[in-house]
GROMACS .gro file of N, CA and C in nm:
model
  285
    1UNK      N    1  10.871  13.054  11.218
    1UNK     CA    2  10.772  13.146  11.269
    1UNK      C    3  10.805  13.177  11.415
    2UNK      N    4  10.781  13.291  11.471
    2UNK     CA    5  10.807  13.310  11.613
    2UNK      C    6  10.641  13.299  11.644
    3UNK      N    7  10.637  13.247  11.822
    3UNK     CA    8  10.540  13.227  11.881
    3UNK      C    9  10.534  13.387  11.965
    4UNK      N   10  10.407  13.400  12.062
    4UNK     CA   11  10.413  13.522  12.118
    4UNK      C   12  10.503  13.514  12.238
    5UNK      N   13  10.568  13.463  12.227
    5UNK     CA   14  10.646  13.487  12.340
    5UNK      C   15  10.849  13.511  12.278
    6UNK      N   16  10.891  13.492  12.107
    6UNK     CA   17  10.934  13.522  12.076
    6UNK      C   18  10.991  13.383  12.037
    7UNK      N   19  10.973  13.289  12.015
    7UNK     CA   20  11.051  13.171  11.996
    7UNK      C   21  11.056  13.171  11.914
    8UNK      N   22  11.136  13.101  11.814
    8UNK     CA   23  11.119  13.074  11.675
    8UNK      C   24  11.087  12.890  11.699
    9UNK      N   25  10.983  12.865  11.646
    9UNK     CA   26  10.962  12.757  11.569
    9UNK      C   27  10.961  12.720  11.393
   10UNK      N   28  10.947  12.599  11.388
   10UNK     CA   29  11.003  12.554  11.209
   10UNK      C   30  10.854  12.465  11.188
   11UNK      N   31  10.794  12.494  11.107
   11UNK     CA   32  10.665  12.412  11.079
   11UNK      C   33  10.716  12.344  10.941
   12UNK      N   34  10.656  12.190  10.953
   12UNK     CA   35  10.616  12.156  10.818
   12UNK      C   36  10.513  12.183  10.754
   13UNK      N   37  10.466  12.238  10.617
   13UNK     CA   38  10.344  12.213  10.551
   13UNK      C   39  10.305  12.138  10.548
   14UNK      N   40  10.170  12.059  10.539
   14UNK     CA   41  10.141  11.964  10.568
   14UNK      C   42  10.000  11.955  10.437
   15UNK      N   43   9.972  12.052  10.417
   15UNK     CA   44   9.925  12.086  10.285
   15UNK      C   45   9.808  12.210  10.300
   16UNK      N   46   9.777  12.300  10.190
   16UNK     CA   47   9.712  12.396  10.210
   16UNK      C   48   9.543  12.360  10.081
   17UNK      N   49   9.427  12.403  10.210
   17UNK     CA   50   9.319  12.356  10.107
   17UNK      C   51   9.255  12.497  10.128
   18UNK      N   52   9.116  12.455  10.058
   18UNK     CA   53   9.010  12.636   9.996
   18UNK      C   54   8.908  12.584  10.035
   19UNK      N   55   8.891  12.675  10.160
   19UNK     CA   56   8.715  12.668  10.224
   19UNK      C   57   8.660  12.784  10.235
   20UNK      N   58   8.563  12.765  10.150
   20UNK     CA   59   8.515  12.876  10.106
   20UNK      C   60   8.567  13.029  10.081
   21UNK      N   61   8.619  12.958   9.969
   21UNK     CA   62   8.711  13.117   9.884
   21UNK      C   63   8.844  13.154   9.981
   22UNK      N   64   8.895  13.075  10.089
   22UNK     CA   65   8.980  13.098  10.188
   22UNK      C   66   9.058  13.018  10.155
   23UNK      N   67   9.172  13.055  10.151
   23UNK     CA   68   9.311  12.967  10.137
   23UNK      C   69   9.353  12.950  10.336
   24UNK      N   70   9.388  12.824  10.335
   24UNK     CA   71   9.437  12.783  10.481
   24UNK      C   72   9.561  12.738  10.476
   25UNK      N   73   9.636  12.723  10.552
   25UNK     CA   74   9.734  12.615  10.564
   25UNK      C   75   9.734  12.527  10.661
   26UNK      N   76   9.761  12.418  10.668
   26UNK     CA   77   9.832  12.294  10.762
   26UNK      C   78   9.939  12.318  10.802
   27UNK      N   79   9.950  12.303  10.922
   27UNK     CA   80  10.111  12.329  10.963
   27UNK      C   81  10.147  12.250  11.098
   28UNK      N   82  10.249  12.184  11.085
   28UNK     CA   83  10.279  12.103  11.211
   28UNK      C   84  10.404  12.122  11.257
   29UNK      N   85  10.456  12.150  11.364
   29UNK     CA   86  10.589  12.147  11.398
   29UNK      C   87  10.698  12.083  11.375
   30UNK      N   88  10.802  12.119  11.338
   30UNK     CA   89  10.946  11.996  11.340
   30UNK      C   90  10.998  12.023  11.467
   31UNK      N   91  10.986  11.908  11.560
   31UNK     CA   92  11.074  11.912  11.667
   31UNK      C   93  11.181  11.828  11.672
   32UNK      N   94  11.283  11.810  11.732
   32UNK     CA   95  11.401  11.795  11.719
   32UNK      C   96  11.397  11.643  11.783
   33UNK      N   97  11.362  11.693  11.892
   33UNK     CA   98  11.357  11.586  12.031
   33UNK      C   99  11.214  11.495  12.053
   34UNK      N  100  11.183  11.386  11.966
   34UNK     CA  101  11.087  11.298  11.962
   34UNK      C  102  11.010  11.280  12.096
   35UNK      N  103  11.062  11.308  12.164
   35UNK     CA  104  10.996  11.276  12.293
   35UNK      C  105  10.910  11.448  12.334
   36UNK      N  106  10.953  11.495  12.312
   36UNK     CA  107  10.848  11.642  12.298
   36UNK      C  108  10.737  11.632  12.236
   37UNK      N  109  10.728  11.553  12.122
   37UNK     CA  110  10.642  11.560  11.978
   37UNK      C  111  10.474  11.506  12.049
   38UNK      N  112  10.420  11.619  12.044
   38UNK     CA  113  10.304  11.512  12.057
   38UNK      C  114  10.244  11.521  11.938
   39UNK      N  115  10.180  11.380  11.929
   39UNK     CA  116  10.119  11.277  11.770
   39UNK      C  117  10.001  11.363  11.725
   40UNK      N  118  10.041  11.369  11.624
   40UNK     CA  119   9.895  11.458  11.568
   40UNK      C  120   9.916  11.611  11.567
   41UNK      N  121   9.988  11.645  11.614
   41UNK     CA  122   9.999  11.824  11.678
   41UNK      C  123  10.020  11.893  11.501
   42UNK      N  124   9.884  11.939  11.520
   42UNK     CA  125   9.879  12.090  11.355
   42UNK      C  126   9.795  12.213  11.377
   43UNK      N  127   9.809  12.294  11.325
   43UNK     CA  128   9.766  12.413  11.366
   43UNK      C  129   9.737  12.462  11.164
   44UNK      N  130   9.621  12.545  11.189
   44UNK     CA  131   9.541  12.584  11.065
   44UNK      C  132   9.585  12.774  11.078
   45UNK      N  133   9.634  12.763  10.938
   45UNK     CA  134   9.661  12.939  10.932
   45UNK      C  135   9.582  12.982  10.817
   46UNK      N  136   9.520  13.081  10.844
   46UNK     CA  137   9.443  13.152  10.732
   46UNK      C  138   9.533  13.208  10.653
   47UNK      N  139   9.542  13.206  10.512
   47UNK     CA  140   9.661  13.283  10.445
   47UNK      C  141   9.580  13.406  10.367
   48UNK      N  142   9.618  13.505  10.390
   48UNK     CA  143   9.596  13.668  10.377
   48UNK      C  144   9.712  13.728  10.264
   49UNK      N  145   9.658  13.865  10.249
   49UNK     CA  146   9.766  13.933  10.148
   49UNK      C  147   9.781  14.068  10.197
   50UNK      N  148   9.863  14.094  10.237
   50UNK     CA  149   9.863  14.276  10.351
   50UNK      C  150   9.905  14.365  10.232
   51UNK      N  151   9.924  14.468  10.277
   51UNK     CA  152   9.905  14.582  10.142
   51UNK      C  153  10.000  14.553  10.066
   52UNK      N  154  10.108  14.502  10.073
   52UNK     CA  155  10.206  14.506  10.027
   52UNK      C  156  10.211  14.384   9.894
   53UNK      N  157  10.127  14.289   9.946
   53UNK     CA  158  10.072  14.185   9.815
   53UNK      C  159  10.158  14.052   9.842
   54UNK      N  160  10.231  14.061   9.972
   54UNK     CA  161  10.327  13.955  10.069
   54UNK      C  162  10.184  13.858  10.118
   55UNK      N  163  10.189  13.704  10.095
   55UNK     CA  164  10.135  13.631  10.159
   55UNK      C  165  10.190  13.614  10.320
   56UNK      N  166  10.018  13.629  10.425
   56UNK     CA  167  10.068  13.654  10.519
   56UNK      C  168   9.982  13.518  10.625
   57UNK      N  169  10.058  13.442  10.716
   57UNK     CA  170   9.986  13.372  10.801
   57UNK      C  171   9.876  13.431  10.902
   58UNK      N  172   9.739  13.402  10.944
   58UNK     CA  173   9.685  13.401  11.082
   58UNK      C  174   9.627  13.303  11.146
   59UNK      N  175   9.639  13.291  11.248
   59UNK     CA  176   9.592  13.192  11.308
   59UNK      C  177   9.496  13.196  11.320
   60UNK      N  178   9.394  13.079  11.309
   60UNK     CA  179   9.273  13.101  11.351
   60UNK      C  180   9.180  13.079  11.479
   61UNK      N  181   9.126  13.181  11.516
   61UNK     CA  182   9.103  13.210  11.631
   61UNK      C  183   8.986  13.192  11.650
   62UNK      N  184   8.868  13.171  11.537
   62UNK     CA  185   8.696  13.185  11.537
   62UNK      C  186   8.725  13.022  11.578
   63UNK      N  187   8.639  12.965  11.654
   63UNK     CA  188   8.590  12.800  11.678
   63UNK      C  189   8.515  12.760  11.578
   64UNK      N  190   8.429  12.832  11.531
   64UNK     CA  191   8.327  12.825  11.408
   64UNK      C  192   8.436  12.784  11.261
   65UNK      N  193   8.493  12.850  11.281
   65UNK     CA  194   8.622  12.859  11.143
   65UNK      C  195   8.660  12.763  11.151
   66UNK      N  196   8.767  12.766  11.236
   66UNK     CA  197   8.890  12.635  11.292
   66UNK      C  198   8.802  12.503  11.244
   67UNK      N  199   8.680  12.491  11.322
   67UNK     CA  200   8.617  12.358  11.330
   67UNK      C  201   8.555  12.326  11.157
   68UNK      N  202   8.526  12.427  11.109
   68UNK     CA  203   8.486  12.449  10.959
   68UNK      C  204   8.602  12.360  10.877
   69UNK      N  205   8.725  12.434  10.888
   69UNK     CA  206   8.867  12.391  10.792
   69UNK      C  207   8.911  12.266  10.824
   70UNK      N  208   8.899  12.219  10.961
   70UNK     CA  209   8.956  12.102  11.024
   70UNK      C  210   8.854  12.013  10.967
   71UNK      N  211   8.739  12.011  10.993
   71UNK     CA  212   8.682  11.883  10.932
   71UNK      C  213   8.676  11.879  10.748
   72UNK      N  214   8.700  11.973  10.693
   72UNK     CA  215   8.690  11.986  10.559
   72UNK      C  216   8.855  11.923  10.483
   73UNK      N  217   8.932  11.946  10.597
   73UNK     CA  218   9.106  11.868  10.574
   73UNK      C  219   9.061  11.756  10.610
   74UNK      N  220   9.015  11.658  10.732
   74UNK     CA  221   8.987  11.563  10.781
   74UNK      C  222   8.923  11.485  10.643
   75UNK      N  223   8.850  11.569  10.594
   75UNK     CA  224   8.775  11.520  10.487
   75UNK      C  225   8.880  11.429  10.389
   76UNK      N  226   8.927  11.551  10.364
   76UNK     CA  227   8.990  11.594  10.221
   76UNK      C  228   9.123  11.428  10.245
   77UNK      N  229   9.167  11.406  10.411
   77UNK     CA  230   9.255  11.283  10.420
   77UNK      C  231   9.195  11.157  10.450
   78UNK      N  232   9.069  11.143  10.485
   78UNK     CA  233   9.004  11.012  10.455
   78UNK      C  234   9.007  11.006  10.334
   79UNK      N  235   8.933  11.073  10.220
   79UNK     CA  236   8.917  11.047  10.094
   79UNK      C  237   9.083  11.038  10.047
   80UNK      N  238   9.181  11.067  10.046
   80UNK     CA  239   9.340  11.059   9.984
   80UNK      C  240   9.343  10.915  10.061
   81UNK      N  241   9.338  10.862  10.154
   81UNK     CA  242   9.375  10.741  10.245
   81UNK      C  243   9.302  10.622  10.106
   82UNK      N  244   9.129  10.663  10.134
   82UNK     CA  245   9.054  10.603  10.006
   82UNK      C  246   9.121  10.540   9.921
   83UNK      N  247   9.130  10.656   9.829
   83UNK     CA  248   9.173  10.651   9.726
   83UNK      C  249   9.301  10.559   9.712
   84UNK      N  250   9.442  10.569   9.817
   84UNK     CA  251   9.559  10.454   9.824
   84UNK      C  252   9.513  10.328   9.837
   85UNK      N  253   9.400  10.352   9.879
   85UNK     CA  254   9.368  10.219   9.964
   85UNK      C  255   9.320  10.106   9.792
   86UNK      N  256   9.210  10.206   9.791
   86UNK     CA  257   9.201  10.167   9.628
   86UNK      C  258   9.297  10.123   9.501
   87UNK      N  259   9.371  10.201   9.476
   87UNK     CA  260   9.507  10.195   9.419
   87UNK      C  261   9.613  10.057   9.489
   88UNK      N  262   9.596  10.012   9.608
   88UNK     CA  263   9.666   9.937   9.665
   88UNK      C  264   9.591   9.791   9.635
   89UNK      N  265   9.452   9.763   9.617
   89UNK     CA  266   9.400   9.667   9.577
   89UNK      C  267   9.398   9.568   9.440
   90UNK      N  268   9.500   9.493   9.495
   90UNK     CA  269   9.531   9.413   9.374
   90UNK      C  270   9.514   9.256   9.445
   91UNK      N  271   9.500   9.155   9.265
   91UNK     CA  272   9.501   9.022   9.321
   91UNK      C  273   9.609   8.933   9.378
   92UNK      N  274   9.727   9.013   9.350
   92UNK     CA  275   9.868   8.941   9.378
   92UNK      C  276   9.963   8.900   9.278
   93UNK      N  277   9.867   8.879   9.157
   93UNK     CA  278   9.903   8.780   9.042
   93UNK      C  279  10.011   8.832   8.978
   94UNK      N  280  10.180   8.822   8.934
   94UNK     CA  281  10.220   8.867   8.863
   94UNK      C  282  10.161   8.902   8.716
   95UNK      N  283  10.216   8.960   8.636
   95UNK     CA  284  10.173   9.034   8.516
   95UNK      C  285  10.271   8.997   8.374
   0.00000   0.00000   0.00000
């Protein structure tokens, strides 16, 4: 993706969820140089369809929104954490 100033950056997906009838994406940077990286760094894109029927990224810019999708992903990775956590609970005992 280029930034506004023309850069190209490389995002990972990080996974895409549906809030309210809205498709989003997760997206976090691949940086090269670990020491650049700051922990946690993702950014939420609204995914759109322009006339052409091409899936298209936007960023989201409403605070109302952003804060909407972010806690509804936040959600969505406590409950996946849960759930391992669950799955990870065993007595030890071979089988």
């Amino acid at each position: 993706m280029l930034d506004e100033n023309g850069e190209e950056t490389v995002f990972e997906i990080l996974g895409v969820i549906n809030v309210e009838d809205t498709d989003y994406a997760i997206l976090s940077p691949l940086i090269e140089d670990e020491e650049d990286e700051e922990e946690g760094e993702a950014y939420i894109f609204r995914i759109d369809v322009d006339e052409e029927g091409n899936e298209v990224l936007f960023e989201v810019e409403d605070d109302e929104e952003f804060e909407m999708v972010r806690d509804a992903w936040e959600m969505l990775c406590m409950d996946e954490l849960e759930s391992l956590d669950e799955d990870d609970d065993f007595d030890g005992e071979d089988e």
